[in-house]
PDB file of C-alpha atoms and ligand atoms in Angstrom:
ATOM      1  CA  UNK N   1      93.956  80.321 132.327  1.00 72.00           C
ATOM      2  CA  UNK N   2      93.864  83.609 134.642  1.00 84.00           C
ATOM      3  CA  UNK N   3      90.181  84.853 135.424  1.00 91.00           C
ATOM      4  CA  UNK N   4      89.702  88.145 134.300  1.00 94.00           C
ATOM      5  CA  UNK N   5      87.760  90.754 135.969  1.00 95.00           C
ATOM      6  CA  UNK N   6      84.247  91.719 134.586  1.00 94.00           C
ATOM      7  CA  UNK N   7      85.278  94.654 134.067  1.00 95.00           C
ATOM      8  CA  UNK N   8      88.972  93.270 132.735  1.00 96.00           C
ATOM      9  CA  UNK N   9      86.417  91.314 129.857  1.00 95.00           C
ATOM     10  CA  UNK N  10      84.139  94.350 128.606  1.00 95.00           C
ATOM     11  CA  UNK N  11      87.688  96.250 128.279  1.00 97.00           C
ATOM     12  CA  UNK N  12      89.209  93.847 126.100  1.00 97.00           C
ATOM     13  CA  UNK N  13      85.507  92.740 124.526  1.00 97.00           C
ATOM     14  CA  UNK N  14      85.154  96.221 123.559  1.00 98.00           C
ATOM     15  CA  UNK N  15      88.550  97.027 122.056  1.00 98.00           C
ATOM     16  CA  UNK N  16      88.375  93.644 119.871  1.00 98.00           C
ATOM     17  CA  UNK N  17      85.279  94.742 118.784  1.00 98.00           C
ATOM     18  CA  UNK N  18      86.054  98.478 117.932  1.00 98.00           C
ATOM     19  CA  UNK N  19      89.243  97.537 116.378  1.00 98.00           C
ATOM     20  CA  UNK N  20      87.387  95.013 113.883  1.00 98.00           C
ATOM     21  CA  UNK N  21      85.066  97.857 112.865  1.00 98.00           C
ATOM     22  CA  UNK N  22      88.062 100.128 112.534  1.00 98.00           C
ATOM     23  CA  UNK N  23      89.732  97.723 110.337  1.00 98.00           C
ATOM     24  CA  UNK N  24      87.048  97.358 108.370  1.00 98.00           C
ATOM     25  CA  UNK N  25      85.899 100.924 107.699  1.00 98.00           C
ATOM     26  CA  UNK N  26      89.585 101.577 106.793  1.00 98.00           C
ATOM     27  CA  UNK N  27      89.583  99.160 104.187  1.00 98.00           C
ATOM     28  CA  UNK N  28      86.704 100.306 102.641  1.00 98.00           C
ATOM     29  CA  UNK N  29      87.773 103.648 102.679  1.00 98.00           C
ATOM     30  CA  UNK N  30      91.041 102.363 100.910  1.00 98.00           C
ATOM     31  CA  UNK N  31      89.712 100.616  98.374  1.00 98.00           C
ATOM     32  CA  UNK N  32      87.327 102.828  97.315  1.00 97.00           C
ATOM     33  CA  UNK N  33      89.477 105.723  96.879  1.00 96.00           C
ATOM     34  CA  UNK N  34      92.110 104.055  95.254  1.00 95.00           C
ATOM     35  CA  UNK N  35      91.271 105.309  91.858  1.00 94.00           C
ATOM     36  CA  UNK N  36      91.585 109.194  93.151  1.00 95.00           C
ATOM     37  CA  UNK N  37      95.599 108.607  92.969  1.00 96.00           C
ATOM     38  CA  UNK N  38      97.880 108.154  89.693  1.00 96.00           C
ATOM     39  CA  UNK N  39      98.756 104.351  88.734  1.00 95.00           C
ATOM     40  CA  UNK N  40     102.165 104.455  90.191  1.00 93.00           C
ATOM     41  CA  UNK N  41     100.797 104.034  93.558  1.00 95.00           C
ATOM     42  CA  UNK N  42      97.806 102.233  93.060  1.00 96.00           C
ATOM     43  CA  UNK N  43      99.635  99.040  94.388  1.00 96.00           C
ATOM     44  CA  UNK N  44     100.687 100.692  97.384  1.00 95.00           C
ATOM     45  CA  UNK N  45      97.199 101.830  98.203  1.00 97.00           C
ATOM     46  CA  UNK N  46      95.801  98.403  97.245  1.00 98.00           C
ATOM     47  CA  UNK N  47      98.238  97.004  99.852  1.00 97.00           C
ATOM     48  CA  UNK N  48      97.288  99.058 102.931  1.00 98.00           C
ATOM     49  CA  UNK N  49      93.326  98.281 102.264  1.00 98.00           C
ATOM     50  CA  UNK N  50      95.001  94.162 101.939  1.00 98.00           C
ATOM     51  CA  UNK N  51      96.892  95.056 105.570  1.00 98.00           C
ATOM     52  CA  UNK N  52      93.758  96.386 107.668  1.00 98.00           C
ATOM     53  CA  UNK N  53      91.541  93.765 105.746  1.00 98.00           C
ATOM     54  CA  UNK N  54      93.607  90.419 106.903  1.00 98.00           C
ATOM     55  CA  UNK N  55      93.380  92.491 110.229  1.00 98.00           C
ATOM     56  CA  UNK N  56      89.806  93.082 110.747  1.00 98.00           C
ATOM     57  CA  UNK N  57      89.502  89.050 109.954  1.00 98.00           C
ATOM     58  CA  UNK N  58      91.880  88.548 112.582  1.00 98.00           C
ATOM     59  CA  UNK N  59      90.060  90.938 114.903  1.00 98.00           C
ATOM     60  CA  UNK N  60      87.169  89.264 114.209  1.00 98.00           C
ATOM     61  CA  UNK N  61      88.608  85.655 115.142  1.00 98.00           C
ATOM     62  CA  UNK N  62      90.559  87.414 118.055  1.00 97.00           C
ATOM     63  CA  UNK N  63      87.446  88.783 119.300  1.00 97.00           C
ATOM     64  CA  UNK N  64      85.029  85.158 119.184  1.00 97.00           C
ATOM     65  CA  UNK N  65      87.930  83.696 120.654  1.00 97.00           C
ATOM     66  CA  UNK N  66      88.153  85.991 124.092  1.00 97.00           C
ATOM     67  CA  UNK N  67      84.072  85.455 123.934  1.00 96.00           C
ATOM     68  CA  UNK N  68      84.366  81.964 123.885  1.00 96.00           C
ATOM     69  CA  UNK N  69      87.312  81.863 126.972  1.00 96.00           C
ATOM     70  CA  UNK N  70      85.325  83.322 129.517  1.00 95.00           C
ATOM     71  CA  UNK N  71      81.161  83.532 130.413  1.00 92.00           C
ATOM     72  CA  UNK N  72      79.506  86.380 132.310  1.00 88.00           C
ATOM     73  CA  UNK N  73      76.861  85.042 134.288  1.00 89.00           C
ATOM     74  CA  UNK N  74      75.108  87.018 137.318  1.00 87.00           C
ATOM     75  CA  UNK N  75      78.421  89.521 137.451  1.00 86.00           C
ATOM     76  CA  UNK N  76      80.897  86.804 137.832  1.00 91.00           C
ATOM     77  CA  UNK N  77      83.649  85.346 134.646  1.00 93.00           C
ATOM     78  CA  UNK N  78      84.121  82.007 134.801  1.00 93.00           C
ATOM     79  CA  UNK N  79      86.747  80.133 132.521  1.00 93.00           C
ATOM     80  CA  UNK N  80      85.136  77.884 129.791  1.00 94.00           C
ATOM     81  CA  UNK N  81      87.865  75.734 129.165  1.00 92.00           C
ATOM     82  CA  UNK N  82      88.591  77.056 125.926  1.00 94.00           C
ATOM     83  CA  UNK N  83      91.621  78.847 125.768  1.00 91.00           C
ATOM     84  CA  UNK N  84      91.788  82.323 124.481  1.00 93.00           C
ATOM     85  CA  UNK N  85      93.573  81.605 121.164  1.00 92.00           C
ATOM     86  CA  UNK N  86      96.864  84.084 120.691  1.00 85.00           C
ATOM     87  CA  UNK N  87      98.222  82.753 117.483  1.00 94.00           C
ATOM     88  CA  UNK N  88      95.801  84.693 115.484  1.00 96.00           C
ATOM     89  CA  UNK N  89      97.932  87.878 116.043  1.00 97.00           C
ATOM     90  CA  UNK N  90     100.914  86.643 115.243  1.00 97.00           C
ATOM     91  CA  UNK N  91      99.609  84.499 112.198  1.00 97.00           C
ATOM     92  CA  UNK N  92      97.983  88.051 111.448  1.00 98.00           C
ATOM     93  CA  UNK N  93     101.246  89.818 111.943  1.00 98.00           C
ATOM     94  CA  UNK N  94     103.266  87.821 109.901  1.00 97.00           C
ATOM     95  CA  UNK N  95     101.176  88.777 107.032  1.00 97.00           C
ATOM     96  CA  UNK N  96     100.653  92.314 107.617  1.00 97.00           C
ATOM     97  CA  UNK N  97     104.351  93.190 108.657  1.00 97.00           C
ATOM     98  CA  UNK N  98     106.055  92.663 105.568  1.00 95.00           C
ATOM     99  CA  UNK N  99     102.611  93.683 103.407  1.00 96.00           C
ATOM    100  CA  UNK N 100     103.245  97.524 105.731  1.00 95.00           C
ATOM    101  CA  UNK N 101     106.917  97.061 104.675  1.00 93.00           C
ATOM    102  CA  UNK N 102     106.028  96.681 101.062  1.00 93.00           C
ATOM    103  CA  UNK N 103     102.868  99.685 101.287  1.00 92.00           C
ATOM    104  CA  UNK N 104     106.180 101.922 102.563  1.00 90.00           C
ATOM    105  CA  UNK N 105     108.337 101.388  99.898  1.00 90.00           C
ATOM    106  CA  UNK N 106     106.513 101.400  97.233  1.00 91.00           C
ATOM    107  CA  UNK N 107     105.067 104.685  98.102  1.00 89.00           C
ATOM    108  CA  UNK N 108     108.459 106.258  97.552  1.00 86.00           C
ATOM    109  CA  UNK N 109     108.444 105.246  94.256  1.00 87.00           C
ATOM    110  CA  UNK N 110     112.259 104.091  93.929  1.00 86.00           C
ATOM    111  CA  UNK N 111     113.867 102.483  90.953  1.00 88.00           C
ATOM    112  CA  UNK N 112     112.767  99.130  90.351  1.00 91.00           C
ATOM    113  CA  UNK N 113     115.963  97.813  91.370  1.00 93.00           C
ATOM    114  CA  UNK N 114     115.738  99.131  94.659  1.00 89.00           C
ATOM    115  CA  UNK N 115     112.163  98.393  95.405  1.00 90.00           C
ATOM    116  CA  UNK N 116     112.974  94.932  95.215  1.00 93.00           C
ATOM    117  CA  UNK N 117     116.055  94.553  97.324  1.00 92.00           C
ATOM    118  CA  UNK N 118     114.030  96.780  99.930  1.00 91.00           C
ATOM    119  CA  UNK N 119     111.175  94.608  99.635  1.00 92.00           C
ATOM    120  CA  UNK N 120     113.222  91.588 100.180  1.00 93.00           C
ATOM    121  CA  UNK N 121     115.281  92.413 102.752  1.00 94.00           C
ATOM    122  CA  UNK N 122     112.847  94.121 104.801  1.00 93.00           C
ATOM    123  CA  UNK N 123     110.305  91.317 104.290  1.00 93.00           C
ATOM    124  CA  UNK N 124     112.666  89.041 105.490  1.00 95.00           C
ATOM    125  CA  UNK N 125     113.861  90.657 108.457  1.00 97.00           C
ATOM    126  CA  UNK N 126     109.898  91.220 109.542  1.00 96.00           C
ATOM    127  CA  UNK N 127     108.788  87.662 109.057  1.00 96.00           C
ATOM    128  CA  UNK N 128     111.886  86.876 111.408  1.00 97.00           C
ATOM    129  CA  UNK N 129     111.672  89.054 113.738  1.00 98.00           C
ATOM    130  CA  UNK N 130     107.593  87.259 114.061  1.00 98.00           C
ATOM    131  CA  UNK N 131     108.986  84.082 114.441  1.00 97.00           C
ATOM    132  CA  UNK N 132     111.345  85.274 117.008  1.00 98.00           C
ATOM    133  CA  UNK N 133     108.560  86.537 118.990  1.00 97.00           C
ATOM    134  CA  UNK N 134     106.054  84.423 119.347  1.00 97.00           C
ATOM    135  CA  UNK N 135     107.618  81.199 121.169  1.00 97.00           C
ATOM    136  CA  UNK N 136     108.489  84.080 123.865  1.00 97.00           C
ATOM    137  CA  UNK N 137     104.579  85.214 123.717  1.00 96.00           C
ATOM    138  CA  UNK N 138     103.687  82.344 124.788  1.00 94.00           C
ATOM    139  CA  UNK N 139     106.386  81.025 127.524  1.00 93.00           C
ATOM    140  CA  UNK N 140     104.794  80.927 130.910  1.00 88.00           C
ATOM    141  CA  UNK N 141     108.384  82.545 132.461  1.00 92.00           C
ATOM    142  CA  UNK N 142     110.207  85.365 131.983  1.00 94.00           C
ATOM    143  CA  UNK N 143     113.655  84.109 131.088  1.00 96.00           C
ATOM    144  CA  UNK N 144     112.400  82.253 128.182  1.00 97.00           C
ATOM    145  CA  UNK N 145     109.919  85.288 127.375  1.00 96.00           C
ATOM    146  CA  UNK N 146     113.410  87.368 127.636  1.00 97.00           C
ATOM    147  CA  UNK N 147     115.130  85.354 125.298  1.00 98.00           C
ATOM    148  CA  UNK N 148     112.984  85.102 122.359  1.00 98.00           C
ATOM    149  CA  UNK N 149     112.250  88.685 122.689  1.00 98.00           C
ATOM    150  CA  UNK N 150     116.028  89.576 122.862  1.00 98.00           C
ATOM    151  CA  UNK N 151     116.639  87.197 119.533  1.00 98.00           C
ATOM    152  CA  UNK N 152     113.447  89.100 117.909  1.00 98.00           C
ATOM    153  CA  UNK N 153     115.009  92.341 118.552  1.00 98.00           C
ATOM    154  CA  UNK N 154     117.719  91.794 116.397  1.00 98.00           C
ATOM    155  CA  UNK N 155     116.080  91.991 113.153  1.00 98.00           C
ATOM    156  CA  UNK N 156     113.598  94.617 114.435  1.00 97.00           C
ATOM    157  CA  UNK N 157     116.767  96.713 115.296  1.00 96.00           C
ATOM    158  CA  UNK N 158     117.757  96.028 111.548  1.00 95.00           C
ATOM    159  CA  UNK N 159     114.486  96.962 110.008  1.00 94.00           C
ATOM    160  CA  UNK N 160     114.539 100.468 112.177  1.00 92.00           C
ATOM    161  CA  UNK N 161     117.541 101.045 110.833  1.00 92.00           C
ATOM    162  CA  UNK N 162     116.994 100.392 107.438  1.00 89.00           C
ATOM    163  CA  UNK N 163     113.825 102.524 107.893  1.00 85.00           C
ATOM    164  CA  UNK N 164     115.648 105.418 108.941  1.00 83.00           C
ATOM    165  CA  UNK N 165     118.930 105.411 107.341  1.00 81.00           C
ATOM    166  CA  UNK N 166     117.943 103.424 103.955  1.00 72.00           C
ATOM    167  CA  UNK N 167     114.664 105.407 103.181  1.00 74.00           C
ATOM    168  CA  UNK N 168     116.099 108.510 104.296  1.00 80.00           C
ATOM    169  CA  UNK N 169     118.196 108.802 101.808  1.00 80.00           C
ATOM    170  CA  UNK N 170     115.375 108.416  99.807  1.00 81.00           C
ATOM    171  CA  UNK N 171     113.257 110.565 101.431  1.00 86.00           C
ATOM    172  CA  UNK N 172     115.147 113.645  99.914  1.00 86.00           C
ATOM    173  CA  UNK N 173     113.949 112.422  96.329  1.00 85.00           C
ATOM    174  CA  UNK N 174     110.844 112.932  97.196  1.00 87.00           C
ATOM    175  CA  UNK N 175     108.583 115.684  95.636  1.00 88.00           C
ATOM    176  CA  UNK N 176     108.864 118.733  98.555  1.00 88.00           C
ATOM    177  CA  UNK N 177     104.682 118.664  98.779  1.00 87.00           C
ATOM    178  CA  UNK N 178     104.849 114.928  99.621  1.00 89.00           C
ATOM    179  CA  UNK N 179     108.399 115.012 102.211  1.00 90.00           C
ATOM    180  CA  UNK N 180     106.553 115.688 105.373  1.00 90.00           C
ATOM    181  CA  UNK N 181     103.992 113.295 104.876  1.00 89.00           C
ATOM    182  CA  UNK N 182     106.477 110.909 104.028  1.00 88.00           C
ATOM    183  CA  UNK N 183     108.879 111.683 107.468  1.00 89.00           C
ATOM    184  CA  UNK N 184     105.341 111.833 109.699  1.00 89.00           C
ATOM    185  CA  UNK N 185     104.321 108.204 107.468  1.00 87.00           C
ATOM    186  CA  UNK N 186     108.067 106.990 108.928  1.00 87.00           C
ATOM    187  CA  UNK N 187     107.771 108.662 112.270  1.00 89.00           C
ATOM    188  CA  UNK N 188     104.477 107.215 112.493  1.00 90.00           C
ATOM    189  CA  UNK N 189     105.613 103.854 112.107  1.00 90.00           C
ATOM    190  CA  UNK N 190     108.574 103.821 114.167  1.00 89.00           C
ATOM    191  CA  UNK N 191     106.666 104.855 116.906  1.00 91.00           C
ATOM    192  CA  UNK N 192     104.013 102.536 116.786  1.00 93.00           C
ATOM    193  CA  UNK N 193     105.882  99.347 116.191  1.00 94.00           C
ATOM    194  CA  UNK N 194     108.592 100.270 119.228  1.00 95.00           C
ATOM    195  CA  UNK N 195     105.337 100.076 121.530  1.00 97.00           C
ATOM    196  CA  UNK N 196     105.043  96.774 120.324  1.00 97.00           C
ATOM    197  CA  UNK N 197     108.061  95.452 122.250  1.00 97.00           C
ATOM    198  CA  UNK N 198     107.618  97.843 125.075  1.00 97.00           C
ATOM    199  CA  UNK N 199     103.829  95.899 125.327  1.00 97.00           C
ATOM    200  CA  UNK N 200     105.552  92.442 125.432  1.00 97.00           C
ATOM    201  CA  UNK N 201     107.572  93.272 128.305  1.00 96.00           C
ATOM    202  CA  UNK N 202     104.885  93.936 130.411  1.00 94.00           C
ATOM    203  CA  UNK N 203     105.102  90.965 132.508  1.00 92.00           C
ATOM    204  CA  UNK N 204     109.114  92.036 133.226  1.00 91.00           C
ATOM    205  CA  UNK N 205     107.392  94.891 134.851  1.00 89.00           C
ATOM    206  CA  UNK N 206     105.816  92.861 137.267  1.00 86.00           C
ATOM    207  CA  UNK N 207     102.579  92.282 136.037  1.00 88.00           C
ATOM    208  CA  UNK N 208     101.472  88.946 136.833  1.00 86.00           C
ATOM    209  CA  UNK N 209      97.911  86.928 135.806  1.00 89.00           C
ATOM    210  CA  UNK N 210      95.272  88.918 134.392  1.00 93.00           C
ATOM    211  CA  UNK N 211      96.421  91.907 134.484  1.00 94.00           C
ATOM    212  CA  UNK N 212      99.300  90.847 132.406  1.00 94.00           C
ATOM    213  CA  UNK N 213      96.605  89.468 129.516  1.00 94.00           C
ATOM    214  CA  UNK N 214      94.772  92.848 129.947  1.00 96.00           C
ATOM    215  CA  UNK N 215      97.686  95.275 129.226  1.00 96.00           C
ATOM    216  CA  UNK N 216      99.156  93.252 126.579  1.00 96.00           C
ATOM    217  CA  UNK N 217      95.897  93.042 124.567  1.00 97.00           C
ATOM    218  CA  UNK N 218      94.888  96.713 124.945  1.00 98.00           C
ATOM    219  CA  UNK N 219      98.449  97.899 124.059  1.00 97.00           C
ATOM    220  CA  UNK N 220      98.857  95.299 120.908  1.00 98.00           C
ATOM    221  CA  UNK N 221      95.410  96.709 119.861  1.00 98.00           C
ATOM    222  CA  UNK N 222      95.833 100.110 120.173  1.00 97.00           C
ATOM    223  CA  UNK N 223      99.597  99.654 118.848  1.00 97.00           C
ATOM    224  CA  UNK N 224      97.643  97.863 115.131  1.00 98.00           C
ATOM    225  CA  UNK N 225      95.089 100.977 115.074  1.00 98.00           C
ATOM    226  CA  UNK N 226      97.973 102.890 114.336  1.00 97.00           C
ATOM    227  CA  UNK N 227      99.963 100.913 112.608  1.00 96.00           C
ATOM    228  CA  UNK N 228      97.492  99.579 110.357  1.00 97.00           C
ATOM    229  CA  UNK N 229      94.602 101.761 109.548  1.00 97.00           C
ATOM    230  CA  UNK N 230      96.890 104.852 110.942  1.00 96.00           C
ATOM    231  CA  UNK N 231      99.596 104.688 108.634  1.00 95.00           C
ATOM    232  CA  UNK N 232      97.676 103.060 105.523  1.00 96.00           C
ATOM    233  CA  UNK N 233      95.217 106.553 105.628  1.00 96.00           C
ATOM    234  CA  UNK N 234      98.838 108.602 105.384  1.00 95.00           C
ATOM    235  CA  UNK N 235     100.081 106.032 102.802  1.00 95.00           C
ATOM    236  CA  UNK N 236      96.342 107.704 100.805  1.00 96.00           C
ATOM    237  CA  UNK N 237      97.421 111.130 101.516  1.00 95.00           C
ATOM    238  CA  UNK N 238     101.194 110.293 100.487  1.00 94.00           C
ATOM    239  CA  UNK N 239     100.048 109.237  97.016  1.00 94.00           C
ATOM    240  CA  UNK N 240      97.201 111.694  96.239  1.00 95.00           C
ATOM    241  CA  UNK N 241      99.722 114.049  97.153  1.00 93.00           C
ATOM    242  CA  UNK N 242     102.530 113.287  94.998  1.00 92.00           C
ATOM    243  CA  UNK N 243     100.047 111.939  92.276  1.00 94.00           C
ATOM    244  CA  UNK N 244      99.139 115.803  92.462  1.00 92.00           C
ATOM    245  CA  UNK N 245     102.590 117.019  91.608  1.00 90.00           C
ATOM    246  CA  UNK N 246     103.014 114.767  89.384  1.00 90.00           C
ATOM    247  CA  UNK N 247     100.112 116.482  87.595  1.00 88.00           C
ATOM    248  CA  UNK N 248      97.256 113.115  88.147  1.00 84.00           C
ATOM    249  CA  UNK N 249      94.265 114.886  88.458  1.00 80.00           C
ATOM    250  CA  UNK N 250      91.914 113.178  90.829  1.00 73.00           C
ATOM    251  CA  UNK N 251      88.806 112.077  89.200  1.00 62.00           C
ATOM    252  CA  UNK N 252      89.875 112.038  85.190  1.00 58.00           C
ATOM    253  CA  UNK N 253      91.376 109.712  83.485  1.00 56.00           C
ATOM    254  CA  UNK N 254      94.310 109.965  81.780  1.00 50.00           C
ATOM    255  CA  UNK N 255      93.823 111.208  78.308  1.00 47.00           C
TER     256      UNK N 255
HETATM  257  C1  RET S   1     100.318  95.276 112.330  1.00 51.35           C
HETATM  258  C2  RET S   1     101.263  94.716 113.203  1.00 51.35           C
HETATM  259  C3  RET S   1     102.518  95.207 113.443  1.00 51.35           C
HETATM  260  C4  RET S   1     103.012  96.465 112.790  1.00 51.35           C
HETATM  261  C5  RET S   1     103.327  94.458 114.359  1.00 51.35           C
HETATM  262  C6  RET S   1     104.577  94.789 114.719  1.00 51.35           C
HETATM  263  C7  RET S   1     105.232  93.996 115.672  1.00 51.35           C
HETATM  264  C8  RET S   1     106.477  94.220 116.204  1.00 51.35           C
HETATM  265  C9  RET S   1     107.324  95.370 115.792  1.00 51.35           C
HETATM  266  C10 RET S   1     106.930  93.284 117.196  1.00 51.35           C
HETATM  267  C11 RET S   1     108.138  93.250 117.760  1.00 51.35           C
HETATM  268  C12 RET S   1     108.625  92.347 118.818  1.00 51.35           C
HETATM  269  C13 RET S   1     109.907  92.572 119.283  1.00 51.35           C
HETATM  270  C14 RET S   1     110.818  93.589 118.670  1.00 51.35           C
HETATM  271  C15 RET S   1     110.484  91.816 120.428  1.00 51.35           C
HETATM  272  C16 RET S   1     109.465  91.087 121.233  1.00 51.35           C
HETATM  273  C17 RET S   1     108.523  90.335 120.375  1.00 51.35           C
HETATM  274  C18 RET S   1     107.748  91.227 119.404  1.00 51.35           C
HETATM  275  C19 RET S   1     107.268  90.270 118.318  1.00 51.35           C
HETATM  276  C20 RET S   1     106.542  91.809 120.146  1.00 51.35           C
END
């Protein structure tokens, strides 16, 4: 395993660790306000706080591994012969992808008809394009890294698609208060989950050993903030929103 840098390790400590308490706090605030929005999109509120829960867990793991790979003793790393453990993002990722999937469409309220092919086919495409991507994440060279990533892309290419052309249709259904939120919500995920890819091909960049594990790690992390805890807050604001116009009035219950 490459030898990080001291300073390489409190980077990457640090991030783990932030992230984990980011994931956490989001949850929390999730859950608890989930009875502030109408009933309709309960579920989809339920889901987000599910997403950035599995993720702080994962965080959490992520983080004892990369303290368990390496010891700081007298300002030097040494390895410890137990290898920093990448499968928990992508076991993390599998669930969460399709879970944000599901948080998005079900926040747009379509027929029930629709919300189930959506689900389905999007689900699909995400667990795929997961699969796809992780025999390349962990190929030691670049042609084989190039090749998983390249199969990977195609359903990713399908689910940015479907994001844009599918639910934009949709997106002109929605109540005018709640349309903004629900282009930035889309914007906001496209954006973050095409830095995922650009992170992976770090090493075709010509990164090489540690630097390689530093800038994918940071960029993954930073990429889930977003992704996770970034979009499930907007998912909130999304359904207090339209719960608004669709006179729910925070606080009472129905009568
Ligand atoms: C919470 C985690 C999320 C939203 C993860 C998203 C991950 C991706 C969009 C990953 C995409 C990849 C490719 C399109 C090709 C290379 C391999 C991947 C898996 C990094």
């Amino acid at each position: 395993m490459d030898i990080v840098t001291p300073f390489q390790f409190s980077l990457v400590y640090n991030a783990f660790s932030f992230t984990f308490a980011a994931m956490a706090a989001a949850t929390a605030f999730l859950w608890l306000s989930r009875s502030q929005v109408a009933p309709a999109y309960r579920t989809a509120v339920t889901i987000s706080g599910l997403v950035t829960a599995i993720a702080a867990y994962h965080y959490f793991r992520i983080f004892e591994s990369w303290n368990a790979a390496y010891v700081l003793k007298g300002g030097v790393i040494t390895a410890t012969g137990f290898a920093f453990n990448d499968a928990y993002r992508y076991v993390d990722w599998l669930l969460t992808v399709p879970l944000l999937l599901i948080e998005l469409v079900l926040v747009m309220r379509l027929s029930p008809e629709q919300t189930s092919s959506k689900t389905v086919r999007l689900g699909f495409a995400a667990a795929l394009m997961i699969v796809l991507g992780y025999p390349g994440e962990i190929a030691i060279d670049i042609p084989t890294r190039a090749l998983w990533g390249t199969l990977s892309s195609i359903p990713f290419v399908y689910i940015v698609w479907e994001l844009f052309r599918g639910l934009g249709e949709s997106i002109e259904q929605q109540p005018a208060a709640a349309r903004d939120l629900v282009r930035r919500a889309r914007l906001l995920t496209f954006a973050s989950w095409g830095f995922y890819p650009i992170v992976y091909m770090a090493p075709y960049a010509g990164l090489t050993g540690a630097n390689v594990t530093t800038v994918i790690q940071l960029g993954y992390t930073i990429a889930d903030i977003v992704a996770k805890a970034g979009v499930g807050v907007l998912i909130f604001m999304i359904s207090s929103r339209k719960s608004q116009a669709e006179g729910h009035v925070a606080g009472v219950h129905a009568a």
